[in-house]
Coordinates of C-alpha atoms and ligand atoms in Angstrom, one line a residue:
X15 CA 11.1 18.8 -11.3
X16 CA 11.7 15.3 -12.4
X17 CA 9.0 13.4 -12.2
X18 CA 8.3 9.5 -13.4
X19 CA 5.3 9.7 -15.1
X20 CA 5.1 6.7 -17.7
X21 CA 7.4 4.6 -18.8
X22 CA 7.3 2.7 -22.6
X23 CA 10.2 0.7 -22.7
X24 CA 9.8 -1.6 -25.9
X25 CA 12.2 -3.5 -25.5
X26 CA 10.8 -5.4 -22.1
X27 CA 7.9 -6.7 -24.2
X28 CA 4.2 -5.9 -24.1
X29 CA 3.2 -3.4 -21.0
X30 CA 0.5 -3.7 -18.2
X31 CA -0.8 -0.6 -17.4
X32 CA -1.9 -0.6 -13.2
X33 CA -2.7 2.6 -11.5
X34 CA 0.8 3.3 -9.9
X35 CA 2.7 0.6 -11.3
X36 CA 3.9 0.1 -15.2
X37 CA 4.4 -3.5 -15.7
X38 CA 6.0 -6.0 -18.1
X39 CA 6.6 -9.8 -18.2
X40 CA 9.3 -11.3 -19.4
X41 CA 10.6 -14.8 -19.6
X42 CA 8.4 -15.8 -16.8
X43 CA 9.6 -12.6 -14.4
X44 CA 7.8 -8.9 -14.1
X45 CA 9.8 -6.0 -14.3
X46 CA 7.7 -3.8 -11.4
X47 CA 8.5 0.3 -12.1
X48 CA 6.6 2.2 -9.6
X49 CA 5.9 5.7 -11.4
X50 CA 5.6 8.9 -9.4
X51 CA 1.4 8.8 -10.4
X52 CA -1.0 9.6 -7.5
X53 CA -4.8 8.4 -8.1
X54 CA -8.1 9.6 -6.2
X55 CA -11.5 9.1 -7.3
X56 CA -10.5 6.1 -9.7
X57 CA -7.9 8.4 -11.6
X58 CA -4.5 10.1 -11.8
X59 CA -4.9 13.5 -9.8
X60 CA -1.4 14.8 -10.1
X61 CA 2.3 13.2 -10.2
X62 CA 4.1 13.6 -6.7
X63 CA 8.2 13.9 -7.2
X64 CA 10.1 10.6 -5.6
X65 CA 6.9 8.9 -4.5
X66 CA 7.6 5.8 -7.0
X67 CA 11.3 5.8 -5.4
X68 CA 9.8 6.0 -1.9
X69 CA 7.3 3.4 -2.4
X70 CA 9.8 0.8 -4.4
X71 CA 12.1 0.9 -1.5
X72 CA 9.5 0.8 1.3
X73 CA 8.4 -2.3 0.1
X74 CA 12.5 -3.6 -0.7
X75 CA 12.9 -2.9 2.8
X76 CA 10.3 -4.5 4.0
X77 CA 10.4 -7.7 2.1
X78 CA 13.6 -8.1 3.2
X79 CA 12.5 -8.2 7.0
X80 CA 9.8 -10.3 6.5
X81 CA 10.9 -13.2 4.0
X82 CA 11.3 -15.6 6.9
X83 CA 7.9 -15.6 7.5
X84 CA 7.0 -15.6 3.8
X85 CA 8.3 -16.2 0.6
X86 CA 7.9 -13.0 -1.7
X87 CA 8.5 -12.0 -5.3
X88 CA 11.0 -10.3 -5.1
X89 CA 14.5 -11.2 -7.2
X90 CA 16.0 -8.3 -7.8
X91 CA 15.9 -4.0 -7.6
X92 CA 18.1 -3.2 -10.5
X93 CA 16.8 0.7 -10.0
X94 CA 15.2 2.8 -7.2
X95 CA 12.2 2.6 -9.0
X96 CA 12.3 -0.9 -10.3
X97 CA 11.6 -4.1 -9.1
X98 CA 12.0 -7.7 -11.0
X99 CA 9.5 -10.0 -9.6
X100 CA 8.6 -13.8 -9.8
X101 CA 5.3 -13.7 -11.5
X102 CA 2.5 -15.3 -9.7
X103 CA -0.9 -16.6 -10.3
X104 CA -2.6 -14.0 -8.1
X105 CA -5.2 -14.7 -5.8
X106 CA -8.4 -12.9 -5.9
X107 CA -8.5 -11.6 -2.0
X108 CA -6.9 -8.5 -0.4
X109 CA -6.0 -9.6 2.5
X110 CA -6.5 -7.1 5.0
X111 CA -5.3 -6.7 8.4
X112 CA -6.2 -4.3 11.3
X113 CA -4.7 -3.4 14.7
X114 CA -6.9 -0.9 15.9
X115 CA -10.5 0.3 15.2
X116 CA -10.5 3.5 13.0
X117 CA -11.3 4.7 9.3
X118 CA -13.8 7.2 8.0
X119 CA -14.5 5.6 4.7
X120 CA -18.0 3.0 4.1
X121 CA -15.5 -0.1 4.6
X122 CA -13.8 0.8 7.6
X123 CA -14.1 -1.1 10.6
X124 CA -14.9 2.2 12.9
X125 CA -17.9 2.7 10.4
X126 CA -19.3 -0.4 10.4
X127 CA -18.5 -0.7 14.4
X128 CA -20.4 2.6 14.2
X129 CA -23.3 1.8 12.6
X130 CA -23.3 -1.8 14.9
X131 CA -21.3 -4.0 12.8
X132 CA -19.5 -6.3 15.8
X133 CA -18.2 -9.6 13.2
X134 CA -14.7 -8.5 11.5
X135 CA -13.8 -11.7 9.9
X136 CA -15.1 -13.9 11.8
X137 CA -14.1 -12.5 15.5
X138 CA -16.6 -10.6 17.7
X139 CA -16.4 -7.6 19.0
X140 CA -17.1 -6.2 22.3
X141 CA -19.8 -3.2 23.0
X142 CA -18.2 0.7 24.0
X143 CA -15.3 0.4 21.9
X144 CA -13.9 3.8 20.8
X145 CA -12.4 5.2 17.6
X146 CA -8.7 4.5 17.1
X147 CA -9.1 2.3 20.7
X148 CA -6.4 -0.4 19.8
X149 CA -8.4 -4.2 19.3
X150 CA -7.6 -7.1 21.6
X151 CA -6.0 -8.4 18.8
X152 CA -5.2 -8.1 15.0
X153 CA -7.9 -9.1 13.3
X154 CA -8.0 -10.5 9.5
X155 CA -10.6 -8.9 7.9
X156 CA -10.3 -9.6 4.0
X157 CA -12.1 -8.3 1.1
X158 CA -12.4 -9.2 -2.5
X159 CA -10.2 -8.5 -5.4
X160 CA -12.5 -7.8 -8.3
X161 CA -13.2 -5.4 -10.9
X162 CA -16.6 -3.2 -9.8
X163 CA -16.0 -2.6 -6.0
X164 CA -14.4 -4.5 -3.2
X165 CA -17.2 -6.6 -1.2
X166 CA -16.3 -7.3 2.5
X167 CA -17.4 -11.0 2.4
X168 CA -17.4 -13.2 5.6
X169 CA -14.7 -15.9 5.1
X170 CA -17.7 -18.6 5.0
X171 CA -19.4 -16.5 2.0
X172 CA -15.6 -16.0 0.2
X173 CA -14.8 -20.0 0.3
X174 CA -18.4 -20.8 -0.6
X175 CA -18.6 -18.4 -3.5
X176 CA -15.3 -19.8 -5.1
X177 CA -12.7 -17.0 -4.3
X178 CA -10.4 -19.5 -2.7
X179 CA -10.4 -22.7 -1.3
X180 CA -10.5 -22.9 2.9
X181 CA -6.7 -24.7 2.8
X182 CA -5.9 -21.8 0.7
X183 CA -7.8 -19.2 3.1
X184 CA -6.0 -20.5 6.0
X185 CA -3.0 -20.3 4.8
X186 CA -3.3 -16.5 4.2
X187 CA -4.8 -15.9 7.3
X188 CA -1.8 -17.2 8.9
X189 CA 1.1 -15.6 6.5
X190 CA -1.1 -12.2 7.3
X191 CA -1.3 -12.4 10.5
X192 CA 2.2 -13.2 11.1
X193 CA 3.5 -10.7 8.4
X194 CA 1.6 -8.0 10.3
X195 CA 2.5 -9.0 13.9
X196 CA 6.3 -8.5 12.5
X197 CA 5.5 -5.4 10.9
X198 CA 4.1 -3.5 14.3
X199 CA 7.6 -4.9 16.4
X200 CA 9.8 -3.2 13.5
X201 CA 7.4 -0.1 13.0
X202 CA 7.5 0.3 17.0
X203 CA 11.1 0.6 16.9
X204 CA 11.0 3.4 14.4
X205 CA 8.4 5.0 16.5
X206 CA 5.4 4.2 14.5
X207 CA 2.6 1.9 15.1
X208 CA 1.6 -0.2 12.1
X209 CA -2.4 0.6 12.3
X210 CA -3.6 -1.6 9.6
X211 CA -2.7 -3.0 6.0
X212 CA -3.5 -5.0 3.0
X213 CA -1.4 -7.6 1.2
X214 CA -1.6 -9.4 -1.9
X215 CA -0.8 -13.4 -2.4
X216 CA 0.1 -15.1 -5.0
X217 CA 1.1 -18.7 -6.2
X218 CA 4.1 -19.5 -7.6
X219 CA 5.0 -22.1 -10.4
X220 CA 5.5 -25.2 -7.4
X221 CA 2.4 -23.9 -6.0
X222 CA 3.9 -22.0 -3.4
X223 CA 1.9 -19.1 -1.2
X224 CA 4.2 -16.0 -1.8
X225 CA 3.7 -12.1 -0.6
X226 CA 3.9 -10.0 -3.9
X227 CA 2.7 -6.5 -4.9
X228 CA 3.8 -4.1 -2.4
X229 CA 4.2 -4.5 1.6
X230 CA 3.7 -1.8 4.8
X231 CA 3.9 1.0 2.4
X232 CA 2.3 4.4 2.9
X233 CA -0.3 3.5 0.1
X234 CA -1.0 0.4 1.5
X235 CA -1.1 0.6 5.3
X236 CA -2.0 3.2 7.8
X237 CA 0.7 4.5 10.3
X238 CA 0.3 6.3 13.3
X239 CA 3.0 8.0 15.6
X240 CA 3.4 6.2 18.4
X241 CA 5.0 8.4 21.3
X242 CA 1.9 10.5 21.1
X243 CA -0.6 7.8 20.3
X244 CA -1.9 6.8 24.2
X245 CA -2.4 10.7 25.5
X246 CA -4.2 11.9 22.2
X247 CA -6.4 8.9 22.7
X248 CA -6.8 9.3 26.2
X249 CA -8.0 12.9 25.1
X250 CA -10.1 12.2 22.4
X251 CA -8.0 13.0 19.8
X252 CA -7.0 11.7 16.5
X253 CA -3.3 9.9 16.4
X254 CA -0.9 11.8 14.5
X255 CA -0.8 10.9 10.9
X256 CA 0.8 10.8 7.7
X257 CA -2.2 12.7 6.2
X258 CA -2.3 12.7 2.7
X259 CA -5.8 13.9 2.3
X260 CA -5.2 17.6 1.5
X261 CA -4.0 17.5 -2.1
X262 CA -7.6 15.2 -2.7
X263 CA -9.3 17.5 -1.1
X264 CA -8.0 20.5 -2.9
X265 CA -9.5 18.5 -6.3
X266 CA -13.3 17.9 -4.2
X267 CA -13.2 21.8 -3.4
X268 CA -11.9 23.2 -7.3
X269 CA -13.4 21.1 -9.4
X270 CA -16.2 17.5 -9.7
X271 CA -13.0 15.0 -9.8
X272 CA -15.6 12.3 -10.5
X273 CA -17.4 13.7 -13.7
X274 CA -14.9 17.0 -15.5
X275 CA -13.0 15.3 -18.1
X276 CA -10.1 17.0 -17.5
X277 CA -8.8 18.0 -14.2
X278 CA -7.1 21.4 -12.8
X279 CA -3.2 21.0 -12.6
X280 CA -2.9 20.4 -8.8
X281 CA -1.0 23.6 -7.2
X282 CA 2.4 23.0 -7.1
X283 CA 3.2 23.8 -3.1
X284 CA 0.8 20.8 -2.2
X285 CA 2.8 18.7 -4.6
X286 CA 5.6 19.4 -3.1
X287 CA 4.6 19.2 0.3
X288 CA 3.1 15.9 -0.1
X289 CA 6.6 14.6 -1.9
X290 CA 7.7 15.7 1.5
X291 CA 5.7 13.8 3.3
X292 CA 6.2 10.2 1.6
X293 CA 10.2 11.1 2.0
X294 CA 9.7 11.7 5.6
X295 CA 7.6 8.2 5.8
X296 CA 10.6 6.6 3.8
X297 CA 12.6 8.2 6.6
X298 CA 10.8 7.2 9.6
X299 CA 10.2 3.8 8.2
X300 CA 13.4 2.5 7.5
X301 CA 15.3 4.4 10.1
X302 CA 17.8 5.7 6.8
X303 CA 18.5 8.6 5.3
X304 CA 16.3 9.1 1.7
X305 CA 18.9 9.2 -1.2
X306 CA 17.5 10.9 -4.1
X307 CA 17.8 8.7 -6.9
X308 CA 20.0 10.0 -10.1
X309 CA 18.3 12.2 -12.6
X310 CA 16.8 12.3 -15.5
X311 CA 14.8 9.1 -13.7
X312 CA 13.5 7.7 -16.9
X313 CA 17.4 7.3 -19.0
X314 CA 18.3 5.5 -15.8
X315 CA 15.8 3.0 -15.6
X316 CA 16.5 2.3 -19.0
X317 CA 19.9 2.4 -19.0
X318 CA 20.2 -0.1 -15.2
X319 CA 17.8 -2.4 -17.2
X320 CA 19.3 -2.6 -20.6
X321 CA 22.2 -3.9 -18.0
X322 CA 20.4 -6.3 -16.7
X323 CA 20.3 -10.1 -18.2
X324 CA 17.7 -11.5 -17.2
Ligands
ATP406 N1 4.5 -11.0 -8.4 C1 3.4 -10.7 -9.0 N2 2.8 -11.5 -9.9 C2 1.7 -11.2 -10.5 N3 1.1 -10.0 -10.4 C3 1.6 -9.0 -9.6 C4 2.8 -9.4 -8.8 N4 3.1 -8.3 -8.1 C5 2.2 -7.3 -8.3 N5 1.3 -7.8 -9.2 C6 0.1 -7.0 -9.8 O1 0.6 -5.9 -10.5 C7 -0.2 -4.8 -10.3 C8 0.6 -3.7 -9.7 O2 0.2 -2.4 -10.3 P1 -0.5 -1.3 -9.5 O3 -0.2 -1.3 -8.1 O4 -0.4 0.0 -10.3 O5 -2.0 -1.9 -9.7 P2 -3.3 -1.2 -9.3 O6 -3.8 -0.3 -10.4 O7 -3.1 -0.7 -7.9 O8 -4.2 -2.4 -9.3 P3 -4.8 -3.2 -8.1 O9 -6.0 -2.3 -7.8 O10 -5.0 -4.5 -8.6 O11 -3.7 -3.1 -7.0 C9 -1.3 -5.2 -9.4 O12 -2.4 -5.6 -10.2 C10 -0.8 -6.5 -8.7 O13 -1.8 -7.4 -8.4
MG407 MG1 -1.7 -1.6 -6.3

């Protein structure tokens, strides 16, 4: 199986290495290639066949149905994989959004609301709120960018400590709010409800806010069937989800993914089965069939960019 592991195309220049993303600059642009890698506990845990493709086009898509409400980085998508980009001055806030009161990790809202959290962000909540109960209203709940660990700061704390200014703040809040409020009209009409997500700002060369990074993908938001979404709750049950978890915790039952220097390959039917599952997100998503991109992936990056002036 083809997969896009790493790229190391020398003739773009100098490369960034992120997590999912291979990146390099040039003549004030970023070439963007999303790779196939998948990362759990802080590192790669297995490559999963079209993800990069899937992911790249989510976010295509999307831009494209959101860039009257905010500029974004986007110039062109020369590949399936690739993205050219306006490069930004990024801004040191993930900007997070929620619709509805869930998560099972130490920053989600339910577990805070749990343990008696009832600020998000500046808004209150009410007492008796339920897991996965919808909120009375998105809320914009950001967190830091920074190296160690993401702090959930209260806006006051973020503006005070330097992060951003409150003009600057503002203006996020309002781009991410609005952004998300489009995203849950277009998800509903695909059937999916667009539970919460995360997007990255940046500043452009006039000083511009614009939407960069990726947007409403399956790595960056939470999506939830909707047709099944009121009974299941009604019945305390959990939504129906595009559930990702098992191949991480195939790694947390065979092996100490935090400490073993090397890892166990993953087994190949859960790699395959989660490929699945990002095509059937793609699918879902954008209301349009998924079209395999052409193989070998890596000789046609190269080949679409090399084609490229730019
Ligand atoms: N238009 C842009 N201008 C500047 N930086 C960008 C732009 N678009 C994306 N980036 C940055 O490029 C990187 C994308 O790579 P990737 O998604 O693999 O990163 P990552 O390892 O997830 O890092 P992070 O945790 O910062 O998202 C991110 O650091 C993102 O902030
Ligand atoms: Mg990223």
């Amino acid at each position: 199986m083809d997969v896009l592991q790493e790229t190391n195309l020398g003739f773009l220049g100098s490369k960034r290495t992120g997590k999912v993303r291979d990146i390099y600059e040039r003549n004030g642009k970023l070439v963007l290639i999303t790779t196939d890698r998948h990362s759990s506990f802080d590192r790669i845990i297995a490559h999963i066949p079209w993800k990069g493709q899937v992911l790249n086009q989510v976010s295509a898509w999307w831009f494209e149905r959101t860039r009257d409400i905010v500029p974004n980085h986007v110039l062109a998508i020369p590949d399936p994989n690739v993205t050219i980009a306006r490069k930004c001055t990024t801004l040191p806030i993930e900007a997070v959004v929620r619709g509805y009161l869930t998560g099972v990790t130490d920053t989600a809202a339910w577990t805070r609301y749990a343990a008696g959290e009832r600020i998000f962000g500046g808004a209150v909540l009410a007492d008796g709120m339920r897991k996965n109960q919808k909120l009375p209203h998105p809320l914009f709940d950001p967190t830091t960018k920074e190296a160690a660990h993401d702090r959930t700061l209260t806006p006051e704390q973020m503006i005070a400590e330097g992060f951003v200014s409150r003009e600057m703040f503002d203006r996020i809040k309002v781009a991410a709010l609005a952004l998300f409020a489009r995203g849950q009209d277009v998800a509903a009409r695909n059937g999916l409800i667009l539970v919460d997500t995360k997007y990255e700002f940046g500043i452009d060369a006039d000083g511009t806010l614009v939407l960069i990074d990726e947007i409403h993908t399956p790595d960056s938001s939470r999506y939830w069937q909707l047709d099944s979404y009121a009974e299941r709750f009604a019945e305390g049950q959990e939504p129906q989800y595009f559930d990702k978890e098992f191949l991480r915790l195939w790694f947390r039952d065979h092996c100490d993914p935090y400490r073993d220097a090397t890892l166990p390959p993953a087994p190949p039917d859960l790699v395959q089965e989660l490929s699945r599952r990002y095509i059937a997100m793609y699918e879902q998503i954008t209301g349009m069939k998924f079209r395999y991109g052409e193989s070998p992936i890596l000789p046609r990056i190269e080949r679409n960019l090399k084609s490229l002036a730019f």
